[in-house]
Amino acid sequence: AKTKFPEIEKKSKEAVADLNNYAAIDKVISENGIVLSKKLSELSKDDLKGVRVEDDKFTGISFLTPNRFGTSKYAYLSIKEGILNMRLVMEYSGYNWIFFDKVIVLYNGKKIEYNAGKTETYVGKGYVTETSDVKCSPEMIEALREIINTEKVDVRLSGDSKVDDFELSDKTKKNLKQTLELYDKLKK
């Protein structure tokens, strides 16, 4: 229907189209587990206390690593183009290769497994180190929220024919807690 005000009608149609586009973007974001990040400048000095911030000018990624407390199992955050990710690092050091490709965690009668991805390896004098660095899924983040408050958490790094079993240390749980708190402060 024609109106007396064609310019208002045109602007109204544009506004409805914009709203539909925003709704489509929100749907893509939620379906893909994308988390938008606030700017680091929006956090206080206290929010970043004990957090190492590194900016890689070549990739445009900011890395935020809360105090690792001397542990080789820890979480950190990355931000690129306003998208926030939590990453989890697991490391094995020993005399034998295990070539781990899966991580299994037992806590509160529950179990979570995830693919360790491509592990980095290092050979030293008499020992080897294998390190996995993976992006946390929304399910992993929810499991971590429970793990930080669980007294006994057992972890298995599972490889070709060997495994490494250990209990998650309080130091690691402390890092996970700080990382989750920072993650929550940065989420839009």
C-alpha positions as a Markdown table, in Angstrom:
| # | Residue | x | y | z |
|---|---|---|---|---|
| 1 | Ala | 0.0 | 0.0 | 0.0 |
| 2 | Lys | 1.2 | 3.5 | -0.9 |
| 3 | Thr | 1.6 | 6.0 | 1.9 |
| 4 | Lys | 1.7 | 9.7 | 1.9 |
| 5 | Phe | 5.2 | 9.5 | 3.3 |
| 6 | Pro | 7.3 | 7.2 | 1.0 |
| 7 | Glu | 10.5 | 8.2 | 2.8 |
| 8 | Ile | 9.2 | 6.9 | 6.1 |
| 9 | Glu | 8.0 | 3.7 | 4.4 |
| 10 | Lys | 11.4 | 3.2 | 2.9 |
| 11 | Lys | 13.2 | 3.8 | 6.3 |
| 12 | Ser | 10.7 | 1.4 | 8.0 |
| 13 | Lys | 11.5 | -1.4 | 5.5 |
| 14 | Glu | 15.2 | -0.8 | 6.0 |
| 15 | Ala | 14.9 | -0.9 | 9.8 |
| 16 | Val | 13.0 | -4.3 | 9.6 |
| 17 | Ala | 15.6 | -5.7 | 7.3 |
| 18 | Asp | 18.4 | -4.6 | 9.7 |
| 19 | Leu | 16.6 | -6.3 | 12.6 |
| 20 | Asn | 16.2 | -9.5 | 10.6 |
| 21 | Asn | 20.0 | -9.3 | 9.8 |
| 22 | Tyr | 20.9 | -8.9 | 13.4 |
| 23 | Ala | 18.6 | -11.8 | 14.4 |
| 24 | Ala | 20.4 | -13.9 | 11.8 |
| 25 | Ile | 23.8 | -12.9 | 13.1 |
| 26 | Asp | 22.7 | -13.7 | 16.7 |
| 27 | Lys | 21.5 | -17.1 | 15.5 |
| 28 | Val | 24.9 | -17.9 | 13.8 |
| 29 | Ile | 26.8 | -16.7 | 16.9 |
| 30 | Ser | 24.8 | -18.8 | 19.4 |
| 31 | Glu | 24.7 | -21.9 | 17.1 |
| 32 | Asn | 28.5 | -21.9 | 16.7 |
| 33 | Gly | 29.3 | -21.2 | 20.3 |
| 34 | Ile | 30.9 | -17.8 | 19.4 |
| 35 | Val | 31.5 | -15.6 | 22.3 |
| 36 | Leu | 31.9 | -11.9 | 21.7 |
| 37 | Ser | 34.4 | -10.0 | 23.9 |
| 38 | Lys | 34.5 | -6.7 | 25.5 |
| 39 | Lys | 37.5 | -4.5 | 24.9 |
| 40 | Leu | 40.4 | -5.0 | 27.3 |
| 41 | Ser | 40.3 | -1.3 | 28.1 |
| 42 | Glu | 36.8 | -1.9 | 29.7 |
| 43 | Leu | 38.5 | -4.0 | 32.4 |
| 44 | Ser | 40.1 | -2.5 | 35.5 |
| 45 | Lys | 43.7 | -3.0 | 36.7 |
| 46 | Asp | 42.3 | -5.3 | 39.4 |
| 47 | Asp | 40.6 | -7.4 | 36.8 |
| 48 | Leu | 43.9 | -8.0 | 35.0 |
| 49 | Lys | 46.0 | -8.4 | 38.2 |
| 50 | Gly | 48.2 | -11.5 | 37.8 |
| 51 | Val | 47.3 | -11.8 | 34.1 |
| 52 | Arg | 50.0 | -11.7 | 31.4 |
| 53 | Val | 48.7 | -9.9 | 28.3 |
| 54 | Glu | 50.5 | -10.4 | 25.1 |
| 55 | Asp | 49.5 | -8.9 | 21.8 |
| 56 | Asp | 50.7 | -10.5 | 18.6 |
| 57 | Lys | 50.7 | -7.7 | 16.0 |
| 58 | Phe | 51.2 | -10.1 | 13.1 |
| 59 | Thr | 48.1 | -12.2 | 13.8 |
| 60 | Gly | 46.0 | -9.5 | 15.6 |
| 61 | Ile | 45.4 | -11.9 | 18.5 |
| 62 | Ser | 45.7 | -10.9 | 22.2 |
| 63 | Phe | 46.6 | -13.7 | 24.6 |
| 64 | Leu | 45.6 | -13.4 | 28.3 |
| 65 | Thr | 47.2 | -15.9 | 30.6 |
| 66 | Pro | 46.3 | -15.9 | 34.3 |
| 67 | Asn | 49.1 | -16.9 | 36.7 |
| 68 | Arg | 50.0 | -20.5 | 35.9 |
| 69 | Phe | 51.3 | -21.2 | 39.5 |
| 70 | Gly | 54.1 | -23.5 | 38.2 |
| 71 | Thr | 51.8 | -25.9 | 36.4 |
| 72 | Ser | 52.0 | -27.3 | 32.9 |
| 73 | Lys | 48.3 | -27.9 | 32.8 |
| 74 | Tyr | 46.4 | -24.5 | 32.5 |
| 75 | Ala | 43.9 | -22.4 | 30.6 |
| 76 | Tyr | 44.3 | -19.1 | 28.9 |
| 77 | Leu | 42.2 | -16.8 | 26.7 |
| 78 | Ser | 42.6 | -15.4 | 23.2 |
| 79 | Ile | 40.8 | -12.6 | 21.6 |
| 80 | Lys | 40.8 | -11.9 | 17.8 |
| 81 | Glu | 38.5 | -9.4 | 16.1 |
| 82 | Gly | 36.2 | -9.2 | 19.1 |
| 83 | Ile | 35.8 | -13.0 | 19.5 |
| 84 | Leu | 36.8 | -14.5 | 22.8 |
| 85 | Asn | 38.1 | -18.1 | 23.2 |
| 86 | Met | 39.2 | -20.1 | 26.1 |
| 87 | Arg | 42.0 | -22.6 | 25.5 |
| 88 | Leu | 43.2 | -25.5 | 27.6 |
| 89 | Val | 46.8 | -26.8 | 27.7 |
| 90 | Met | 47.7 | -30.3 | 28.8 |
| 91 | Glu | 51.3 | -31.4 | 28.9 |
| 92 | Tyr | 53.0 | -34.8 | 29.5 |
| 93 | Ser | 56.7 | -35.0 | 30.4 |
| 94 | Gly | 58.4 | -38.3 | 30.9 |
| 95 | Tyr | 60.9 | -40.9 | 29.7 |
| 96 | Asn | 58.6 | -42.6 | 27.1 |
| 97 | Trp | 56.5 | -41.2 | 24.3 |
| 98 | Ile | 52.8 | -41.7 | 24.8 |
| 99 | Phe | 51.7 | -39.8 | 21.6 |
| 100 | Phe | 48.5 | -38.7 | 23.4 |
| 101 | Asp | 45.6 | -37.7 | 21.3 |
| 102 | Lys | 42.7 | -37.9 | 23.8 |
| 103 | Val | 42.1 | -36.4 | 27.2 |
| 104 | Ile | 39.7 | -38.0 | 29.6 |
| 105 | Val | 38.6 | -36.3 | 32.8 |
| 106 | Leu | 36.7 | -37.9 | 35.7 |
| 107 | Tyr | 35.0 | -35.6 | 38.3 |
| 108 | Asn | 31.9 | -35.9 | 40.6 |
| 109 | Gly | 31.0 | -39.2 | 39.0 |
| 110 | Lys | 31.0 | -37.6 | 35.5 |
| 111 | Lys | 33.3 | -38.0 | 32.6 |
| 112 | Ile | 34.3 | -35.6 | 29.8 |
| 113 | Glu | 36.5 | -36.6 | 26.8 |
| 114 | Tyr | 38.0 | -34.5 | 24.2 |
| 115 | Asn | 40.4 | -34.8 | 21.2 |
| 116 | Ala | 43.8 | -33.4 | 22.1 |
| 117 | Gly | 44.4 | -32.2 | 18.6 |
| 118 | Lys | 47.9 | -32.0 | 17.2 |
| 119 | Thr | 50.4 | -32.2 | 20.0 |
| 120 | Glu | 53.7 | -30.3 | 20.0 |
| 121 | Thr | 56.7 | -32.5 | 21.0 |
| 122 | Tyr | 60.0 | -31.7 | 22.5 |
| 123 | Val | 62.9 | -34.1 | 23.1 |
| 124 | Gly | 65.4 | -33.3 | 25.9 |
| 125 | Lys | 68.2 | -35.2 | 27.5 |
| 126 | Gly | 66.5 | -38.4 | 28.7 |
| 127 | Tyr | 62.9 | -37.1 | 28.5 |
| 128 | Val | 60.2 | -36.1 | 26.1 |
| 129 | Thr | 57.4 | -33.5 | 26.4 |
| 130 | Glu | 54.1 | -33.6 | 24.5 |
| 131 | Thr | 51.8 | -30.5 | 24.7 |
| 132 | Ser | 48.2 | -30.2 | 23.6 |
| 133 | Asp | 46.5 | -26.7 | 23.2 |
| 134 | Val | 42.8 | -26.9 | 22.3 |
| 135 | Lys | 39.9 | -24.5 | 22.1 |
| 136 | Cys | 37.3 | -25.2 | 24.8 |
| 137 | Ser | 33.9 | -26.0 | 23.6 |
| 138 | Pro | 30.9 | -24.6 | 25.6 |
| 139 | Glu | 30.5 | -28.1 | 27.1 |
| 140 | Met | 34.2 | -28.1 | 28.2 |
| 141 | Ile | 33.8 | -24.7 | 29.8 |
| 142 | Glu | 30.7 | -25.8 | 31.8 |
| 143 | Ala | 32.7 | -28.9 | 32.9 |
| 144 | Leu | 35.6 | -26.7 | 34.0 |
| 145 | Arg | 33.1 | -24.6 | 36.1 |
| 146 | Glu | 32.3 | -27.8 | 38.1 |
| 147 | Ile | 35.9 | -29.1 | 38.1 |
| 148 | Ile | 37.3 | -26.1 | 39.9 |
| 149 | Asn | 35.1 | -26.9 | 42.9 |
| 150 | Thr | 35.7 | -30.6 | 42.9 |
| 151 | Glu | 38.1 | -32.1 | 45.4 |
| 152 | Lys | 39.4 | -35.0 | 43.3 |
| 153 | Val | 39.7 | -34.8 | 39.6 |
| 154 | Asp | 41.4 | -37.6 | 37.7 |
| 155 | Val | 42.9 | -37.0 | 34.2 |
| 156 | Arg | 44.2 | -39.5 | 31.6 |
| 157 | Leu | 46.2 | -38.5 | 28.6 |
| 158 | Ser | 45.6 | -41.4 | 26.3 |
| 159 | Gly | 47.9 | -42.3 | 23.4 |
| 160 | Asp | 48.7 | -45.0 | 20.9 |
| 161 | Ser | 49.4 | -47.7 | 23.5 |
| 162 | Lys | 50.3 | -45.8 | 26.6 |
| 163 | Val | 48.6 | -43.5 | 29.0 |
| 164 | Asp | 49.5 | -41.0 | 31.7 |
| 165 | Asp | 47.1 | -40.8 | 34.6 |
| 166 | Phe | 47.3 | -38.0 | 37.3 |
| 167 | Glu | 45.2 | -36.1 | 39.7 |
| 168 | Leu | 44.5 | -32.4 | 38.7 |
| 169 | Ser | 46.5 | -30.3 | 41.2 |
| 170 | Asp | 45.1 | -27.5 | 43.3 |
| 171 | Lys | 47.5 | -25.1 | 41.4 |
| 172 | Thr | 45.9 | -26.1 | 38.1 |
| 173 | Lys | 42.4 | -25.6 | 39.6 |
| 174 | Lys | 43.4 | -22.2 | 40.8 |
| 175 | Asn | 44.5 | -21.2 | 37.3 |
| 176 | Leu | 41.3 | -22.6 | 35.8 |
| 177 | Lys | 39.2 | -20.6 | 38.3 |
| 178 | Gln | 41.1 | -17.3 | 37.5 |
| 179 | Thr | 40.7 | -18.0 | 33.8 |
| 180 | Leu | 37.0 | -18.6 | 34.1 |
| 181 | Glu | 36.5 | -15.4 | 36.1 |
| 182 | Leu | 38.4 | -13.4 | 33.5 |
| 183 | Tyr | 36.4 | -15.1 | 30.7 |
| 184 | Asp | 33.1 | -14.1 | 32.5 |
| 185 | Lys | 34.3 | -10.5 | 32.8 |
| 186 | Leu | 35.2 | -10.3 | 29.2 |
| 187 | Lys | 32.1 | -11.8 | 27.7 |
| 188 | Lys | 29.7 | -9.3 | 26.1 |
